[in-house]
Short mmCIF file of C-alpha atoms (C1' of nucleotides) in Angstrom, two decimals:
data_model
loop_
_atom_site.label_atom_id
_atom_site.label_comp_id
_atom_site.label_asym_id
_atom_site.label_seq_id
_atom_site.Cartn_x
_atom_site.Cartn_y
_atom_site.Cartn_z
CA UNK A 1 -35.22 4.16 -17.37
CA UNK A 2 -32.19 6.16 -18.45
CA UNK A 3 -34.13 9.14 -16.99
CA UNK A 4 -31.75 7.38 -14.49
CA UNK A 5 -28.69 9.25 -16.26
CA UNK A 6 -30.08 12.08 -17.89
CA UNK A 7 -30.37 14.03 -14.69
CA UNK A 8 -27.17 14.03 -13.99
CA UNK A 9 -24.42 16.50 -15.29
CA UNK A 10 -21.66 14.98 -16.83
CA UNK A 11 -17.97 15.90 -16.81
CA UNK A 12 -14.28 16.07 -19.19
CA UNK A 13 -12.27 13.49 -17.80
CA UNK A 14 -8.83 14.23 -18.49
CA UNK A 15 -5.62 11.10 -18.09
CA UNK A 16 -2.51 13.00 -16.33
CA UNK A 17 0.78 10.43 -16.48
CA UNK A 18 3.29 10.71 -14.03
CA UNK A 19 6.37 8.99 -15.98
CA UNK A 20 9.27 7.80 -13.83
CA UNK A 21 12.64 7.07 -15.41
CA UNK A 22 16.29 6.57 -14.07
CA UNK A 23 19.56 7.36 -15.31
CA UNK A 24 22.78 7.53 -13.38
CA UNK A 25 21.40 7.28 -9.59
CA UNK A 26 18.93 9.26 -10.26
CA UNK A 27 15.42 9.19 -10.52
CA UNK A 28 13.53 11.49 -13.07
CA UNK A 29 9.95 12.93 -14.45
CA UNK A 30 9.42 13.31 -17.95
CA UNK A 31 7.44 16.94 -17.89
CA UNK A 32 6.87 18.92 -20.71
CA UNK A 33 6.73 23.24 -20.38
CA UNK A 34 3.81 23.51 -22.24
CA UNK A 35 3.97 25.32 -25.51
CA UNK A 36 0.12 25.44 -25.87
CA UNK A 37 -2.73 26.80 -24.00
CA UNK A 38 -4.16 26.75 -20.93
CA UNK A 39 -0.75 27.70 -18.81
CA UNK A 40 0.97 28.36 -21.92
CA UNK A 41 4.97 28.11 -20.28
CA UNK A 42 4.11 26.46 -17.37
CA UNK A 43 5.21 22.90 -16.12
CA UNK A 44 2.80 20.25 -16.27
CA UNK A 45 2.49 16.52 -16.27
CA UNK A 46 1.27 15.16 -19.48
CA UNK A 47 -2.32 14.68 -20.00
CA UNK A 48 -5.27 13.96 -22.54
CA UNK A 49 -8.27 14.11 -22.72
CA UNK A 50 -10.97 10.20 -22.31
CA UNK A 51 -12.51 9.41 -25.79
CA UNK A 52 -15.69 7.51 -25.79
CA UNK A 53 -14.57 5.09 -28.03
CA UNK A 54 -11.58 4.04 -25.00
CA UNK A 55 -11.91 2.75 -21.31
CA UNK A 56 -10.08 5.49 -19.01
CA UNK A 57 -7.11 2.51 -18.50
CA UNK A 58 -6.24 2.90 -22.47
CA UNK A 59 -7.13 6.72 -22.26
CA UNK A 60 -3.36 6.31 -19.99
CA UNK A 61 -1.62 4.15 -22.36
CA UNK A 62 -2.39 6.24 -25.19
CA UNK A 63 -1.54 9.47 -24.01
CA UNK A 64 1.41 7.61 -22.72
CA UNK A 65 2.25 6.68 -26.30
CA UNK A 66 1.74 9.74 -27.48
CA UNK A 67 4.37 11.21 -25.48
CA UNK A 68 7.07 8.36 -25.81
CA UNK A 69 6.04 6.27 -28.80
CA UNK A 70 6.04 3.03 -25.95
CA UNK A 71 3.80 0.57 -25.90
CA UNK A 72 3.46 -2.17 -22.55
CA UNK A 73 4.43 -0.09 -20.47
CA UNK A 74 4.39 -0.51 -16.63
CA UNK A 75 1.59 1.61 -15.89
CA UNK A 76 -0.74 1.49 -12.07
CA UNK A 77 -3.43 4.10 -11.62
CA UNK A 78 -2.98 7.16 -8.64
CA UNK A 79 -6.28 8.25 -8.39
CA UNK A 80 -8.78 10.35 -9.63
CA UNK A 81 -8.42 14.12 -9.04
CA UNK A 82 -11.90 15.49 -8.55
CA UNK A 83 -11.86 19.35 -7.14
CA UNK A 84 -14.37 21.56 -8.66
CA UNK A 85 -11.49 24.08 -9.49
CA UNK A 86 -8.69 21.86 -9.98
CA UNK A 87 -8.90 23.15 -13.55
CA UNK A 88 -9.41 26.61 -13.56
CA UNK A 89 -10.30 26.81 -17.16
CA UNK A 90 -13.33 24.03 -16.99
CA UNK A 91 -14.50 21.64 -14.72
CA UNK A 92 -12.28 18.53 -15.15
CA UNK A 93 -12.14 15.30 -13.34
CA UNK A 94 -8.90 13.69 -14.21
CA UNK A 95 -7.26 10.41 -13.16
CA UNK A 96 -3.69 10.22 -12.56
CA UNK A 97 -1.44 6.93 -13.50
CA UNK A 98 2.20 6.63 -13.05
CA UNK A 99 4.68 4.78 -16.08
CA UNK A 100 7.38 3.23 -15.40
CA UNK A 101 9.88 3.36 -18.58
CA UNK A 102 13.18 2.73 -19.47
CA UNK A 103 14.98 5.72 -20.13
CA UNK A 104 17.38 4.90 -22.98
CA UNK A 105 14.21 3.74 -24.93
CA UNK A 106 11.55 6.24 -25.84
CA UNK A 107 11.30 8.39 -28.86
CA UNK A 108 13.33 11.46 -28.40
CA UNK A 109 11.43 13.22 -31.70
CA UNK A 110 7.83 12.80 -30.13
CA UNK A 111 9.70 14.22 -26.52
CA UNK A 112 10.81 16.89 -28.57
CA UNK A 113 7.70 17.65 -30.33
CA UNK A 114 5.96 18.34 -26.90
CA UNK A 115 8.77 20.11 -25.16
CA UNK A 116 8.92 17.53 -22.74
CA UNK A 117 11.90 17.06 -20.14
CA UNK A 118 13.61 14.90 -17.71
CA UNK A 119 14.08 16.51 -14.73
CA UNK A 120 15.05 15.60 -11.47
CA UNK A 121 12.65 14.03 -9.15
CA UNK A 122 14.28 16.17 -6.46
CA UNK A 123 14.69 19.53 -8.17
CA UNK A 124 11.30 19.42 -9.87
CA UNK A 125 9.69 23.11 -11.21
CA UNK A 126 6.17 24.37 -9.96
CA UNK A 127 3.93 22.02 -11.74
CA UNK A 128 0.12 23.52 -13.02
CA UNK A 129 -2.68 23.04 -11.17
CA UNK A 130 -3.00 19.78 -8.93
CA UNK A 131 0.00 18.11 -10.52
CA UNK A 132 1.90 18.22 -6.89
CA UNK A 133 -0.30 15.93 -5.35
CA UNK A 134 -0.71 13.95 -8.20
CA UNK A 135 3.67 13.22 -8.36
CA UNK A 136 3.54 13.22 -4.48
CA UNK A 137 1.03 10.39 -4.04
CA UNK A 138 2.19 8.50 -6.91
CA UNK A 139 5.82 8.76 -5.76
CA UNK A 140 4.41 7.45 -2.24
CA UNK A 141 2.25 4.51 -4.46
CA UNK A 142 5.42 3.88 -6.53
CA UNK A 143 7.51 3.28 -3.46
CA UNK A 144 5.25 1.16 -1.73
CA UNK A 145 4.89 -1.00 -4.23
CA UNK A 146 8.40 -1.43 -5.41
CA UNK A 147 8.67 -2.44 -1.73
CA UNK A 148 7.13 -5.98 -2.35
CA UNK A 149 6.78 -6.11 -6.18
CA UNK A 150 9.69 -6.22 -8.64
CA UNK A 151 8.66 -3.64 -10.80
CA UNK A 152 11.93 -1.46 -10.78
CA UNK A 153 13.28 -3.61 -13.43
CA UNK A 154 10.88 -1.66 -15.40
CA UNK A 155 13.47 0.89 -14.67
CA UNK A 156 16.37 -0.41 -16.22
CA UNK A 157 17.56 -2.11 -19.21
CA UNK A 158 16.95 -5.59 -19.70
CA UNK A 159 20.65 -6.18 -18.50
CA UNK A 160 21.67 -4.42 -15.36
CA UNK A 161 24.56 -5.14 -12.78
CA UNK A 162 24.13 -5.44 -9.29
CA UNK A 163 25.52 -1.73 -8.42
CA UNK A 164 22.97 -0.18 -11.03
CA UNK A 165 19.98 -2.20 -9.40
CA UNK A 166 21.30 -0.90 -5.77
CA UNK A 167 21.52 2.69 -6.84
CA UNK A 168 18.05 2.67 -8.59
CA UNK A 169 16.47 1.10 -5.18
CA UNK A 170 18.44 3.68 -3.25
CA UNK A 171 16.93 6.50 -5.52
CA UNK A 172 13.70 4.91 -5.29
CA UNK A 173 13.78 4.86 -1.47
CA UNK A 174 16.14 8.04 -1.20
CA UNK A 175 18.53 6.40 1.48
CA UNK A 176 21.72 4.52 1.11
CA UNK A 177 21.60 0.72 1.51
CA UNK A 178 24.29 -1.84 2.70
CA UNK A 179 26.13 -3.57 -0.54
CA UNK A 180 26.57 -6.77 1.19
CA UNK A 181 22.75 -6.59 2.88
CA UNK A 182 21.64 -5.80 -0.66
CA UNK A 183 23.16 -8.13 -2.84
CA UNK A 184 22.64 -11.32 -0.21
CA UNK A 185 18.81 -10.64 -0.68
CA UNK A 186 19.35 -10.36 -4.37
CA UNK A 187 21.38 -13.08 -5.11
CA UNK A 188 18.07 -15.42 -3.09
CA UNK A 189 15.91 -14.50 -5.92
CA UNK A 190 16.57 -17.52 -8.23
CA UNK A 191 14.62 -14.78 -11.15
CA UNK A 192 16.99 -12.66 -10.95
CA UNK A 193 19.41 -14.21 -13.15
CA UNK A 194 23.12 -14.07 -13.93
CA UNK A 195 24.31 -13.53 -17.54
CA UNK A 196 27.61 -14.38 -19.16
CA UNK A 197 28.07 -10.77 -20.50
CA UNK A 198 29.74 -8.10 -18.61
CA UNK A 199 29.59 -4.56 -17.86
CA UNK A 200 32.91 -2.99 -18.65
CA UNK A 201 31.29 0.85 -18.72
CA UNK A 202 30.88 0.95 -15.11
CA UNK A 203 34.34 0.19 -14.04
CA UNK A 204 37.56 -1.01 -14.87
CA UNK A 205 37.13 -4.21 -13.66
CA UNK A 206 33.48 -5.15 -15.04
CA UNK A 207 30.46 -6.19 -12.88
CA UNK A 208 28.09 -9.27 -14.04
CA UNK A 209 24.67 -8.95 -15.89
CA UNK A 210 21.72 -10.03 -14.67
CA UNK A 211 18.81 -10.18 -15.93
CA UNK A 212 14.71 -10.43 -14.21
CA UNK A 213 12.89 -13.42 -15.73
CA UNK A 214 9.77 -12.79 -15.72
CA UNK A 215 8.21 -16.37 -16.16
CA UNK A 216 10.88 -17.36 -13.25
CA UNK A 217 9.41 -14.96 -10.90
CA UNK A 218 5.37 -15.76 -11.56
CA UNK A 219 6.45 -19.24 -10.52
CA UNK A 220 7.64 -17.92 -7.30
CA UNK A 221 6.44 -14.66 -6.88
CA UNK A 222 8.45 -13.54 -3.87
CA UNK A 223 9.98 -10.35 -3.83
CA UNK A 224 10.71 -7.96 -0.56
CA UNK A 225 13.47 -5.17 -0.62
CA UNK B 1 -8.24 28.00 -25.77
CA UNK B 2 -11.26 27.04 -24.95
CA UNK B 3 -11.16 24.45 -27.78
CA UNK B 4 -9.06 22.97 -26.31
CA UNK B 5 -11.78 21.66 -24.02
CA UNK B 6 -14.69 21.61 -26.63
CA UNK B 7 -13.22 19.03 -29.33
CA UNK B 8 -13.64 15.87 -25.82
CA UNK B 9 -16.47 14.64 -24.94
CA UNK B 10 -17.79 14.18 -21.84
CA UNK B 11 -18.77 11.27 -18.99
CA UNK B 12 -21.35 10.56 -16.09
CA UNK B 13 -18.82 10.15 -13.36
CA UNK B 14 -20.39 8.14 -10.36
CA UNK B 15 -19.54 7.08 -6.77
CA UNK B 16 -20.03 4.06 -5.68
CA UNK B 17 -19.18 2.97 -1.61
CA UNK B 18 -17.90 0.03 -0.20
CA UNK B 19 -19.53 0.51 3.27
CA UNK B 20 -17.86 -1.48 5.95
CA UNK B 21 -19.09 -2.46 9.22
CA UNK B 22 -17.82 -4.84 12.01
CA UNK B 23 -19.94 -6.29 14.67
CA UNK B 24 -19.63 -9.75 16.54
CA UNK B 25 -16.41 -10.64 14.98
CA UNK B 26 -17.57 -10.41 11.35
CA UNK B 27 -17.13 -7.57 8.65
CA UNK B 28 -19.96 -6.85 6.71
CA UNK B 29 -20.98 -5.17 3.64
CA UNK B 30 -23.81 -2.32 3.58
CA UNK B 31 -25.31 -3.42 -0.03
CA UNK B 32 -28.33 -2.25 -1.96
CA UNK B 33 -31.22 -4.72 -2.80
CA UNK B 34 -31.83 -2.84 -5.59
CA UNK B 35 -35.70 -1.61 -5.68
CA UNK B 36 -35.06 0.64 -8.81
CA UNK B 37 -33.87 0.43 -12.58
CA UNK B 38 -31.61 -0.05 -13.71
CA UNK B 39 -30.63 -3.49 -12.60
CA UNK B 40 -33.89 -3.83 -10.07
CA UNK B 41 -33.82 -6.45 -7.69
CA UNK B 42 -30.25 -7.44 -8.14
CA UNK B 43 -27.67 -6.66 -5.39
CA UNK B 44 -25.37 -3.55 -6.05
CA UNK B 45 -22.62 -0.56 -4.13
CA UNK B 46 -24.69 2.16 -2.98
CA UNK B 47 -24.24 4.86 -5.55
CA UNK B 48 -24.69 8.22 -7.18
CA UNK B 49 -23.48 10.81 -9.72
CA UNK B 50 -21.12 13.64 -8.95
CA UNK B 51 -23.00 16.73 -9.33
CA UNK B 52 -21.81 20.42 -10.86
CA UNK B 53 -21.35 21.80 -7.39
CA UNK B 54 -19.09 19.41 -5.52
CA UNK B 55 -16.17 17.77 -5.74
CA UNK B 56 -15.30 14.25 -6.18
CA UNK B 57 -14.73 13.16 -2.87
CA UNK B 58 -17.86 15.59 -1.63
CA UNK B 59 -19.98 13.52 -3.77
CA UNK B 60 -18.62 10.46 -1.56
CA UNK B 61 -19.37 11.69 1.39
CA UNK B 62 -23.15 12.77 0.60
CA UNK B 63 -23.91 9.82 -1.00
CA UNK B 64 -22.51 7.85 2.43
CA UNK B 65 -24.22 10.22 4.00
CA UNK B 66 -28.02 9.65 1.63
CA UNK B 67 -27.41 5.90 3.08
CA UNK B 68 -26.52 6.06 6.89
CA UNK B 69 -27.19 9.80 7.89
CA UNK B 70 -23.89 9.38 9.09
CA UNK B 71 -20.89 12.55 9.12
CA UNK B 72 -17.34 12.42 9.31
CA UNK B 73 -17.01 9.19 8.43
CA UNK B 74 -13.53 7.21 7.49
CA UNK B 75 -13.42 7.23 3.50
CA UNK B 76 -10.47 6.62 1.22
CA UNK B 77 -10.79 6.23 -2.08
CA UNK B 78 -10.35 3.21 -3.97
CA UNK B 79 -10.12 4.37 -7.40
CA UNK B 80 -11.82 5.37 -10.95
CA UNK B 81 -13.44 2.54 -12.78
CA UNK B 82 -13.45 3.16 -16.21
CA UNK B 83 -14.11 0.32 -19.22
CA UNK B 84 -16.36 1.37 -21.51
CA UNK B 85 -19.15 -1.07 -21.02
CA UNK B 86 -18.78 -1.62 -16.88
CA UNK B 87 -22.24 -0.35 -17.04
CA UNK B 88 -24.53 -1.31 -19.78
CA UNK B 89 -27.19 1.15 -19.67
CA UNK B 90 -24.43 4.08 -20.62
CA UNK B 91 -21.10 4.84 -20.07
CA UNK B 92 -20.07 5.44 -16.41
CA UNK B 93 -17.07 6.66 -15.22
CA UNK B 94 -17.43 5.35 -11.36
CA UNK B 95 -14.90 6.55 -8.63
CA UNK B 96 -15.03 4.34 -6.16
CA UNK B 97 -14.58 4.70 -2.23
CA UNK B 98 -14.76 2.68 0.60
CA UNK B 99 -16.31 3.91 3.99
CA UNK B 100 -15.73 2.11 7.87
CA UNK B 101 -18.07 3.23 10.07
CA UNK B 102 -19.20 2.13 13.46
CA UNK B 103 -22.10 -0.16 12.94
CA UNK B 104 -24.16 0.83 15.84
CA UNK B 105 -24.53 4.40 14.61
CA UNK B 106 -26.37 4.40 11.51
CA UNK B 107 -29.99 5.98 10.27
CA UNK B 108 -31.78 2.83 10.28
CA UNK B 109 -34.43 4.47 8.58
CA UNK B 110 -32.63 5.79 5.99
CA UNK B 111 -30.84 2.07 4.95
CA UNK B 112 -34.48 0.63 5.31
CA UNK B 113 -35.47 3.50 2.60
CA UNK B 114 -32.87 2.41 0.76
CA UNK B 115 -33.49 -1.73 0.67
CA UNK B 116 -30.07 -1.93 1.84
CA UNK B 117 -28.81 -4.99 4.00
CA UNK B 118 -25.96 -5.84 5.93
CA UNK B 119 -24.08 -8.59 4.37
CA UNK B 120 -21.16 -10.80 5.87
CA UNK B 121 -18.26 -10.23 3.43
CA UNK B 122 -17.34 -13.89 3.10
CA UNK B 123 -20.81 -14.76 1.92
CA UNK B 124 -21.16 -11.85 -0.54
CA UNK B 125 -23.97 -11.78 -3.48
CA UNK B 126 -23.15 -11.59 -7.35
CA UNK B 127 -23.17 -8.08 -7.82
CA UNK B 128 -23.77 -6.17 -10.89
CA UNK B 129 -21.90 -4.61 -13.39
CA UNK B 130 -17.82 -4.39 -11.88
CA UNK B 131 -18.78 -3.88 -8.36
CA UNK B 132 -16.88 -7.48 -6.98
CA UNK B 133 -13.84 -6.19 -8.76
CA UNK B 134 -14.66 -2.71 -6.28
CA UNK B 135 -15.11 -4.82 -2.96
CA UNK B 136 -12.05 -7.04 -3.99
CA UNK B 137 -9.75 -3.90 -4.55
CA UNK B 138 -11.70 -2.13 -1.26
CA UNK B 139 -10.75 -5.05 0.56
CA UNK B 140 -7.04 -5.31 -0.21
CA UNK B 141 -6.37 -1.67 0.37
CA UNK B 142 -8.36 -1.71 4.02
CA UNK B 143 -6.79 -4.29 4.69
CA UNK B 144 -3.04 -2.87 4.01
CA UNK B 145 -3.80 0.47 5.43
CA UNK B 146 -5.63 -1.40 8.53
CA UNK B 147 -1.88 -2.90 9.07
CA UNK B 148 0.17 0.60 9.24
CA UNK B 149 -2.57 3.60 10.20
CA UNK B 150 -5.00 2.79 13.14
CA UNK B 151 -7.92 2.91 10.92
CA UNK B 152 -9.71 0.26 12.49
CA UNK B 153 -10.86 2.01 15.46
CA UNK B 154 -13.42 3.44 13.29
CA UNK B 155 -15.28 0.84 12.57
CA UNK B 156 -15.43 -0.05 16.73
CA UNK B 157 -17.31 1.41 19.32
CA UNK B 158 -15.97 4.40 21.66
CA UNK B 159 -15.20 2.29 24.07
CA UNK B 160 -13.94 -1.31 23.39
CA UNK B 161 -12.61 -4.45 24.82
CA UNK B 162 -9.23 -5.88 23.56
CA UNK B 163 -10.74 -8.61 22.06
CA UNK B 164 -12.99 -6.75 20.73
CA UNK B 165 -10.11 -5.43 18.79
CA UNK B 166 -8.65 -8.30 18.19
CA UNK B 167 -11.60 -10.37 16.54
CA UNK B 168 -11.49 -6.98 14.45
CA UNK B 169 -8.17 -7.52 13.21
CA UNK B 170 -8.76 -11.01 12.88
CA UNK B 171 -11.92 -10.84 10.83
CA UNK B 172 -9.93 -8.23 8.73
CA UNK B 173 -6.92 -10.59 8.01
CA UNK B 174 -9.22 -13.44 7.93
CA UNK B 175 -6.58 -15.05 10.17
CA UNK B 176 -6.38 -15.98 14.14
CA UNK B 177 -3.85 -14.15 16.14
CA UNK B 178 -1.91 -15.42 19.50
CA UNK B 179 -3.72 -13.25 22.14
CA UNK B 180 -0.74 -12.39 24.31
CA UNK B 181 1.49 -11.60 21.59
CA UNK B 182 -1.63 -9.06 19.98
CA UNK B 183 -2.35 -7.48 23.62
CA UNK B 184 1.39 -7.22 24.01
CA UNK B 185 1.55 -4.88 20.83
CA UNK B 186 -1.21 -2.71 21.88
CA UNK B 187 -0.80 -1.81 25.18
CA UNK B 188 2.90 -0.68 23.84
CA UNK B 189 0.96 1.85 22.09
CA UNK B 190 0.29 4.51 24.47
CA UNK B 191 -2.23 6.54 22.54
CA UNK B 192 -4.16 3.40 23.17
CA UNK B 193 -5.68 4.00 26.67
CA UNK B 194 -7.74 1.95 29.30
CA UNK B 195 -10.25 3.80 30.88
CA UNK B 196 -11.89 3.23 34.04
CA UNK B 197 -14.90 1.56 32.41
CA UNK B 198 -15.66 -1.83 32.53
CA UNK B 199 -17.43 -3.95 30.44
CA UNK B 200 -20.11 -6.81 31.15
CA UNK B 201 -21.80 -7.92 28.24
CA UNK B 202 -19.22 -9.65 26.77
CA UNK B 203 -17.88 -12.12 29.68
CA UNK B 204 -18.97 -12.88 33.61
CA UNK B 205 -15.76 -11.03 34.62
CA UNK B 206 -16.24 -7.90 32.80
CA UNK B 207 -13.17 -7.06 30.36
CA UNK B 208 -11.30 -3.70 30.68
CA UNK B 209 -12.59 -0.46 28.05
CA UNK B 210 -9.98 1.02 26.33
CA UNK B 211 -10.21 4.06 23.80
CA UNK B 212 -8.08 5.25 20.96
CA UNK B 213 -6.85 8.92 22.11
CA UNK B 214 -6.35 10.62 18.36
CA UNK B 215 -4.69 13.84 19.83
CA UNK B 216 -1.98 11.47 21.33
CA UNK B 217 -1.73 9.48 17.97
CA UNK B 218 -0.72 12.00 16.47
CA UNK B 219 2.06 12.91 18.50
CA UNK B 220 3.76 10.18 18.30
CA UNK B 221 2.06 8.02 15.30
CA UNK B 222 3.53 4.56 15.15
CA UNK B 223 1.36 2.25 14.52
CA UNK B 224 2.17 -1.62 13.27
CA UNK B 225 -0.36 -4.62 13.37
"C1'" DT C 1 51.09 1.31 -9.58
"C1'" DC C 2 47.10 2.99 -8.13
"C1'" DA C 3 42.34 4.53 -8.26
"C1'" DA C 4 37.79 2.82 -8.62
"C1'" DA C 5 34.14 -0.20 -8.60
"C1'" DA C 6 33.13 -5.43 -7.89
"C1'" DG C 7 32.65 -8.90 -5.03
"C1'" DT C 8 32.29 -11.59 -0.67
"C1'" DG C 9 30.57 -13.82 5.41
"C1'" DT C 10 30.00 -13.41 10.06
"C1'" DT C 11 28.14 -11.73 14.30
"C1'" DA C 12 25.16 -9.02 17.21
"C1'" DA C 13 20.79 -6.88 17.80
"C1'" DG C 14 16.21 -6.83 17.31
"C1'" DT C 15 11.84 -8.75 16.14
"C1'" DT C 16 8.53 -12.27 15.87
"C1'" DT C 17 6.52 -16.43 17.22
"C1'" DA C 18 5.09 -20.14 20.15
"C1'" DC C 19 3.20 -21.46 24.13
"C1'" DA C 20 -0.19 -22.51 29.26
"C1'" DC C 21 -1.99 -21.23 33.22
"C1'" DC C 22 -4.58 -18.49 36.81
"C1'" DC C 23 -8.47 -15.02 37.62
"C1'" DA C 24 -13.04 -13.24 38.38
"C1'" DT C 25 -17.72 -13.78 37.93
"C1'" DG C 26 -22.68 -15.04 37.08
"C1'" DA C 27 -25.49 -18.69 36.27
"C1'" DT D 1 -18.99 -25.11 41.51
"C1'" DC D 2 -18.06 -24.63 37.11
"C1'" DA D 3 -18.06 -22.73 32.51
"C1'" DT D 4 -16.63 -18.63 30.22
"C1'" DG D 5 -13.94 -15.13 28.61
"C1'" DG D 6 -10.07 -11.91 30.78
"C1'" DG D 7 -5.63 -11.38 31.73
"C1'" DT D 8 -0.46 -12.29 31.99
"C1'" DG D 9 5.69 -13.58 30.72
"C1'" DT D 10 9.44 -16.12 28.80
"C1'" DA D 11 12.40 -18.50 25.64
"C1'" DA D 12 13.49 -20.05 20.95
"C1'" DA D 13 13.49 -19.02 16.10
"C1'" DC D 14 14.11 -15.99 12.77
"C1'" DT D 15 15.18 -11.66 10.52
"C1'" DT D 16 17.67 -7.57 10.04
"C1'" DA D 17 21.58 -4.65 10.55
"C1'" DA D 18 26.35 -3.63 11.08
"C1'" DC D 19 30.69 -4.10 9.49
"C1'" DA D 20 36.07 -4.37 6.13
"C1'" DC D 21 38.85 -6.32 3.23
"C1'" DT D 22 40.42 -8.53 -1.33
"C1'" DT D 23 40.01 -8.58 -6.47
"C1'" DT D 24 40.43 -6.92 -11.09
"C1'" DT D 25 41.86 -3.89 -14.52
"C1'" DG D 26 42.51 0.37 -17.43
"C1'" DA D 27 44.61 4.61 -17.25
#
DNA sequence: TCAAAAGTGTTAAGTTTACACCCATGA
DNA sequence: TCATGGGTGTAAACTTAACACTTTTGA
């Protein structure tokens, strides 16, 4: 019976993470210019290597970890990258997943360790081998789904104003949105939820915190931007 | 460097296809009564490893291909399945993909060969190992995709009726839809085009043929159902 | 006092939905 | 002649988009 399997070649399945963060109106990848071998110098997303003692899911999260020391992190699954010669230095089938993190809360020493940066989603380097495709379709997946599910918030830091939650779905989208339009649609989400604290950093003035309630929203899970 | 390969340890990677087909106002399923171990005699995905000499998405298409005999077929994939135990006899990495094809048009032979059956999607078998979490997932994404890319004509004949089309996009949304308002929408999309043909097997009167002109698609692709 | 961001409603345009009857034909 | 599916337009409801000024405050 496992004659079944033993036929069959089998294959190193590699995790590549596309990690998305925003800071100031813009959006950013956290890519590291490798310091190691293969493409020594190069830009690439960063990746691992499946273990067999870990589904391919927490194959992501770990080499997710490794990067940014975070842990529950908004992660959804691209695709799996299978091109003979994707890899020019072995046969590798790897499966891409995009993060979501907030970018005032990783761990700048394990960044550092890896020669990892943020960089601009718009002025982004030559990237190694399939690593295009794999930002392009997960910025397309990303989009789409940020369309219909609140998972921006992911984005930002638990307390955000109204102007920073504009600007990140303007980055997101890449096109300017009405304030007014905007905040009316907002402001109908009973989840998302006004504080008592106030942003003074922002502006003179100061601009209300709100918060996304999680629990709020699974009770009424309506979202549409 | 390469080490850096050598210390991971590899995976069977396998396909499997959700093969949908529409006919008489019903999708269906093209499933696998299985006839061989592992799992014999339960219902399953039609399947196979990737090999050394083809890509990911190659394997997809021969393995469609081992089933129907069919070419050219409409595949996207779904995604890569990967817990540790989703198959019990050893650990699988599955990619999964989901095929429409025109139900007419298959090598009958070749699905007899196989034990496979067509089987209405609302009335689906427990299948083995993660496969209903594969036809859930299949499902959802068709039936996004089926809403904003004209997909759909693939799983129709040639030459169709408009209701034809719309008990396909009915069955797909598992929902009715008000015929004028549906036949309103399509004959605003020009790429969608009557042809002389006329046909009688569906009502006394004989309903109007229509075909999907891909050329003119393209040149002006809007699409919304 | 003024620059800079926060905050706030109304109207027009466009889209979506609801709805009912006549037509052509073969049995 | 009648049962069956084919074919057709309009109005109301709803959603989306466009648009400009006042407020607050620190520098």
């Amino acid at each position: 019976m496992s004659n079944y399997y033993r036929s069959n070649p089998k294959f190193y399945v590699a995790i590549d993470c596309i990690i998305f963060g925003f800071n100031a109106g813009e959006i950013s990848l956290l890519l590291l210019k490798r310091n190691f071998e293969p493409a020594m110098g190069e830009w690439s997303l960063m990746g691992g290597f499946v273990q067999e003692g870990e589904s391919v899911d927490d194959a992501a999260k770990r080499v997710l970890t490794e990067l940014t020391g975070l842990d529950k992190v908004y992660m959804e699954q691209v695709g799996a990258f299978g091109e003979i010669d994707r890899d020019p230095g072995e046969r590798v089938i790897s499966v891409a997943y995009y993060a979501l993190i907030n970018i005032n809360n990783y761990d700048r020493t394990l960044v550092q360790k890896h020669n990892a940066y943020w960089i601009n989603i718009n002025q982004l380097p030559d990237l190694i081998f399939d690593h295009p495709q794999m930002v392009e379709l997960a910025r397309k997946l990303m989009q789409q789904k940020a369309s219909y599910e609140p998972i921006g918030f992911s984005l930002l830091p638990e307390l955000f104003t109204l102007s920073q939650l504009q600007s990140l779905y303007e980055a997101i989208y890449g096109e300017p949105m009405d304030k007014r339009n905007f905040r009316k649609r907002i402001l109908d989400m009973a989840y998302i939820e006004k504080t008592d604290k106030i942003d003074k950093t922002g502006s003179k003035r100061g601009a209300a915190l709100y918060r996304f309630n999680e629990k709020a929203y699974r009770k009424a899970p309506n979202f549409k931007i």
